Coordinates of C-alpha atoms in Angstrom, one line a residue:
M1 CA 14.7 -4.0 8.5
E2 CA 12.0 -4.8 5.9
I3 CA 11.0 -2.0 3.4
V4 CA 7.6 -1.9 1.8
E5 CA 6.3 0.2 -1.0
L6 CA 2.7 1.2 -1.3
R7 CA 2.2 2.0 -5.0
Q8 CA -0.9 3.6 -6.4
Y9 CA -1.2 3.9 -10.3
V10 CA -3.6 6.1 -12.1
L11 CA -4.5 4.3 -15.4
H12 CA -6.0 5.3 -18.6
P13 CA -9.8 4.7 -18.7
G14 CA -10.6 1.1 -19.3
R15 CA -7.1 -0.2 -19.2
R16 CA -6.9 -1.7 -15.6
D17 CA -7.8 -5.2 -16.7
D18 CA -5.1 -5.0 -19.3
L19 CA -2.5 -4.1 -16.7
V20 CA -3.7 -6.8 -14.3
A21 CA -3.5 -9.5 -16.9
L22 CA 0.0 -8.4 -18.0
F23 CA 1.2 -8.1 -14.4
D24 CA -0.1 -11.4 -13.3
R25 CA 1.2 -13.2 -16.4
E26 CA 4.7 -11.5 -16.7
F27 CA 5.8 -9.6 -13.6
V28 CA 5.2 -11.8 -10.5
E29 CA 7.8 -14.4 -10.7
P30 CA 10.6 -12.3 -12.4
Q31 CA 10.4 -9.8 -9.5
E32 CA 10.4 -12.5 -6.8
T33 CA 13.4 -14.2 -8.5
N34 CA 15.3 -10.9 -8.1
G35 CA 14.3 -10.6 -4.3
L36 CA 11.3 -8.3 -4.7
R37 CA 8.3 -9.7 -2.7
V38 CA 4.9 -8.9 -4.4
I39 CA 2.9 -8.8 -1.2
G40 CA -0.5 -7.9 -2.7
T41 CA -2.1 -6.5 -6.0
F42 CA -5.5 -5.0 -6.0
R43 CA -8.2 -3.3 -8.0
D44 CA -9.6 -0.2 -6.3
L45 CA -13.3 -0.8 -5.6
D46 CA -14.1 3.0 -5.7
D47 CA -12.0 4.0 -8.7
P48 CA -12.1 1.8 -11.9
D49 CA -8.9 3.4 -13.1
R50 CA -6.6 2.8 -10.1
F51 CA -4.3 -0.2 -9.5
V52 CA -2.8 -0.5 -6.0
W53 CA 0.0 -2.9 -4.9
F54 CA 2.4 -3.5 -2.1
R55 CA 6.0 -4.7 -2.8
G56 CA 8.5 -5.7 -0.1
F57 CA 12.3 -5.9 0.3
P58 CA 14.6 -7.2 3.0
D59 CA 16.3 -3.9 3.3
L60 CA 17.3 -0.8 1.4
P61 CA 20.4 -2.3 -0.3
A62 CA 18.3 -5.3 -1.4
R63 CA 15.7 -2.9 -2.7
R64 CA 18.2 -1.1 -4.9
A65 CA 19.8 -4.3 -6.2
G66 CA 16.6 -6.0 -6.8
L67 CA 15.1 -3.0 -8.7
E68 CA 18.1 -2.6 -10.8
A69 CA 18.1 -6.3 -11.7
F70 CA 14.4 -6.3 -12.6
Y71 CA 14.1 -3.0 -14.4
D72 CA 17.3 -3.6 -16.4
G73 CA 16.4 -7.2 -17.0
P74 CA 14.8 -8.8 -20.1
V75 CA 11.2 -9.2 -18.8
W76 CA 10.7 -5.5 -18.1
Q77 CA 12.5 -4.5 -21.1
T78 CA 10.2 -6.7 -23.2
H79 CA 7.0 -5.6 -21.7
K80 CA 7.6 -2.1 -20.3
H81 CA 6.0 -0.3 -23.3
A82 CA 2.8 -2.3 -23.0
A83 CA 2.7 -1.7 -19.2
N84 CA 3.4 2.0 -19.4
A85 CA 0.7 2.4 -22.1
T86 CA -1.8 1.6 -19.5
M87 CA -0.7 4.3 -17.1
I88 CA -1.2 8.0 -16.7
D89 CA 0.8 8.2 -13.5
S90 CA 2.8 5.6 -11.4
D91 CA 4.7 8.0 -9.1
D92 CA 2.3 7.9 -6.1
V93 CA 4.6 5.7 -3.9
L94 CA 5.1 5.6 -0.2
L95 CA 8.2 4.1 1.2
L96 CA 7.3 2.3 4.5
R97 CA 8.6 0.0 7.2
P98 CA 6.2 -2.5 9.1
V99 CA 5.5 -2.0 12.7
V100 CA 3.2 -5.0 12.5
P101 CA 4.2 -7.3 9.5
F102 CA 1.6 -8.4 7.1
A103 CA -0.6 -11.3 8.1
D104 CA -0.8 -14.3 5.9
A105 CA -4.5 -13.6 5.0
A106 CA -6.8 -10.7 4.8
G107 CA -10.0 -11.5 3.1
P108 CA -11.8 -10.7 -0.2
L109 CA -12.0 -6.9 0.8
V110 CA -8.8 -5.3 1.9
V111 CA -9.0 -1.8 3.4
V112 CA -5.9 0.5 3.5
T113 CA -6.1 3.7 5.6
V114 CA -3.4 6.3 5.1
L115 CA -3.1 8.9 7.9
P116 CA -0.9 11.9 7.1
L117 CA 1.1 13.2 10.1
D118 CA 2.9 16.4 11.0
Q119 CA 5.6 14.6 13.0
P120 CA 7.2 11.1 12.6
A121 CA 4.9 8.4 13.9
E122 CA 7.4 7.4 16.5
D123 CA 7.2 10.7 18.2
G124 CA 4.2 9.6 20.4
F125 CA 1.6 9.0 17.7
L126 CA 2.4 5.4 17.0
S127 CA 2.3 4.3 20.7
W128 CA -1.0 6.2 21.3
F129 CA -2.5 4.7 18.2
Q130 CA -1.6 1.2 19.2
T131 CA -2.8 1.6 22.8
D132 CA -5.9 3.7 22.4
V133 CA -7.2 3.4 18.8
E134 CA -6.3 -0.1 17.6
P135 CA -8.3 -1.8 20.2
L136 CA -11.4 0.0 19.3
L137 CA -11.0 -0.7 15.6
A138 CA -10.5 -4.4 16.4
A139 CA -13.5 -4.6 18.7
A140 CA -15.6 -3.1 16.0
G141 CA -14.7 -5.9 13.7
S142 CA -11.6 -4.5 11.8
P143 CA -8.8 -7.1 12.3
L144 CA -5.3 -5.7 11.8
V145 CA -3.5 -7.2 8.8
A146 CA -0.6 -4.8 8.9
L147 CA 0.7 -1.5 10.4
L148 CA 3.3 0.6 8.7
V149 CA 5.0 3.9 9.1
T150 CA 7.1 6.1 6.8
D151 CA 10.7 5.1 6.2
S152 CA 12.5 8.4 5.8
S153 CA 15.6 6.9 4.2
P154 CA 16.7 8.5 0.9
N155 CA 15.4 6.9 -2.2
T156 CA 18.4 4.9 -3.5
F157 CA 16.6 4.0 -6.8
P158 CA 15.6 7.5 -8.2
R159 CA 14.4 6.1 -11.4
L160 CA 11.3 5.2 -9.4
P161 CA 10.2 8.3 -7.5
V162 CA 8.7 8.1 -4.0
R163 CA 6.7 10.7 -2.0
E164 CA 9.6 12.2 0.0
G165 CA 9.2 14.6 2.8
E166 CA 5.9 13.1 3.9
R167 CA 5.1 11.3 7.2
V168 CA 2.2 8.7 7.4
L169 CA 0.9 5.8 9.3
V170 CA -0.7 3.1 7.1
R171 CA -3.2 0.6 8.6
V172 CA -4.2 -2.5 6.6
S173 CA -7.3 -4.5 7.5
G174 CA -9.4 -7.2 5.9
F175 CA -13.1 -8.0 5.6
S176 CA -15.3 -10.8 4.3
G177 CA -16.9 -8.2 1.9
E178 CA -18.6 -4.7 1.7
P179 CA -21.4 -5.6 4.2
A180 CA -18.8 -6.5 6.8
F181 CA -17.0 -3.3 6.3
A182 CA -20.3 -1.3 6.6
D183 CA -21.0 -3.2 9.8
H184 CA -17.6 -2.3 11.1
Q185 CA -18.2 1.4 10.4
A186 CA -21.6 1.3 12.2
A187 CA -20.2 -0.5 15.2
L188 CA -17.3 2.0 15.4
Q189 CA -19.8 5.0 15.5
A190 CA -21.8 3.2 18.2
S191 CA -18.8 2.5 20.3
A192 CA -18.8 4.3 23.6
G193 CA -15.1 5.3 23.3
W194 CA -14.8 6.1 19.7
S195 CA -16.1 9.7 19.8
A196 CA -13.2 11.0 22.0
V197 CA -10.6 9.0 20.1
A198 CA -11.9 10.2 16.8
G199 CA -11.6 13.8 17.9
E200 CA -8.0 13.2 19.1
L201 CA -7.2 11.4 15.9
T202 CA -8.3 14.3 13.9
R203 CA -6.2 16.7 16.1
R204 CA -3.1 14.5 15.8
T205 CA -3.3 14.0 12.0
R206 CA -2.7 16.4 9.1
G207 CA -5.3 16.7 6.3
Q208 CA -7.7 14.1 5.1
E209 CA -7.1 10.4 5.6
Q210 CA -7.1 8.3 2.6
V211 CA -9.3 5.1 2.7
L212 CA -8.7 2.5 -0.2
R213 CA -11.2 -0.3 -0.5
L214 CA -9.3 -2.9 -2.5
V215 CA -10.2 -6.2 -4.2
P216 CA -7.3 -8.6 -4.7
T217 CA -6.4 -9.6 -8.2
P218 CA -6.2 -13.3 -9.1
R219 CA -2.5 -13.6 -8.4
S220 CA -2.5 -11.4 -5.2
R221 CA -0.6 -13.2 -2.3
L222 CA -2.6 -11.1 0.2
R223 CA -6.2 -12.0 0.0

């Protein structure tokens, strides 16, 4: 069963381009050589000091082995101080498993929606979302790129913390640009069925959803 990390880094002001350049130059191939799939790397359109990326693994044992090999290996040891110098916080990490695997392409604007849940998504919410919510989102011009839910397995690589004890559903969609996303939002509000579904969505989720509008970096596989 594939495991995916959604990683959000808060960076020192003005340092994001430094991290993107270092990441693209030094960290893509060495991770993938060790079995870590760099799915996508992004600049946050709404926060100039946020770097977001997805990383995938075949399963939990492969995650631990791959992370040990990379973070104990020569590339990270050589460049870790330069990377860490750009970061204020790198511990905002969700451990997920795909319900719908990542598509091969998304678009120049990738939108990630994180819905916090009181119960595991599998306890009715996931099936309801796929049956009642997803068709409305797609009809309003938001094609599904991936759908993921929390993997509650223990973190077997504690050197890299994850947000344990939380339950989420993560939807990834792609757009041709900001105007297309704005058109989607307008179409959704005009949809005859959205009002009832939106109220039920609010009732079934916990707290405020997080919406990330992301622009792929030059080396991002997902774009």
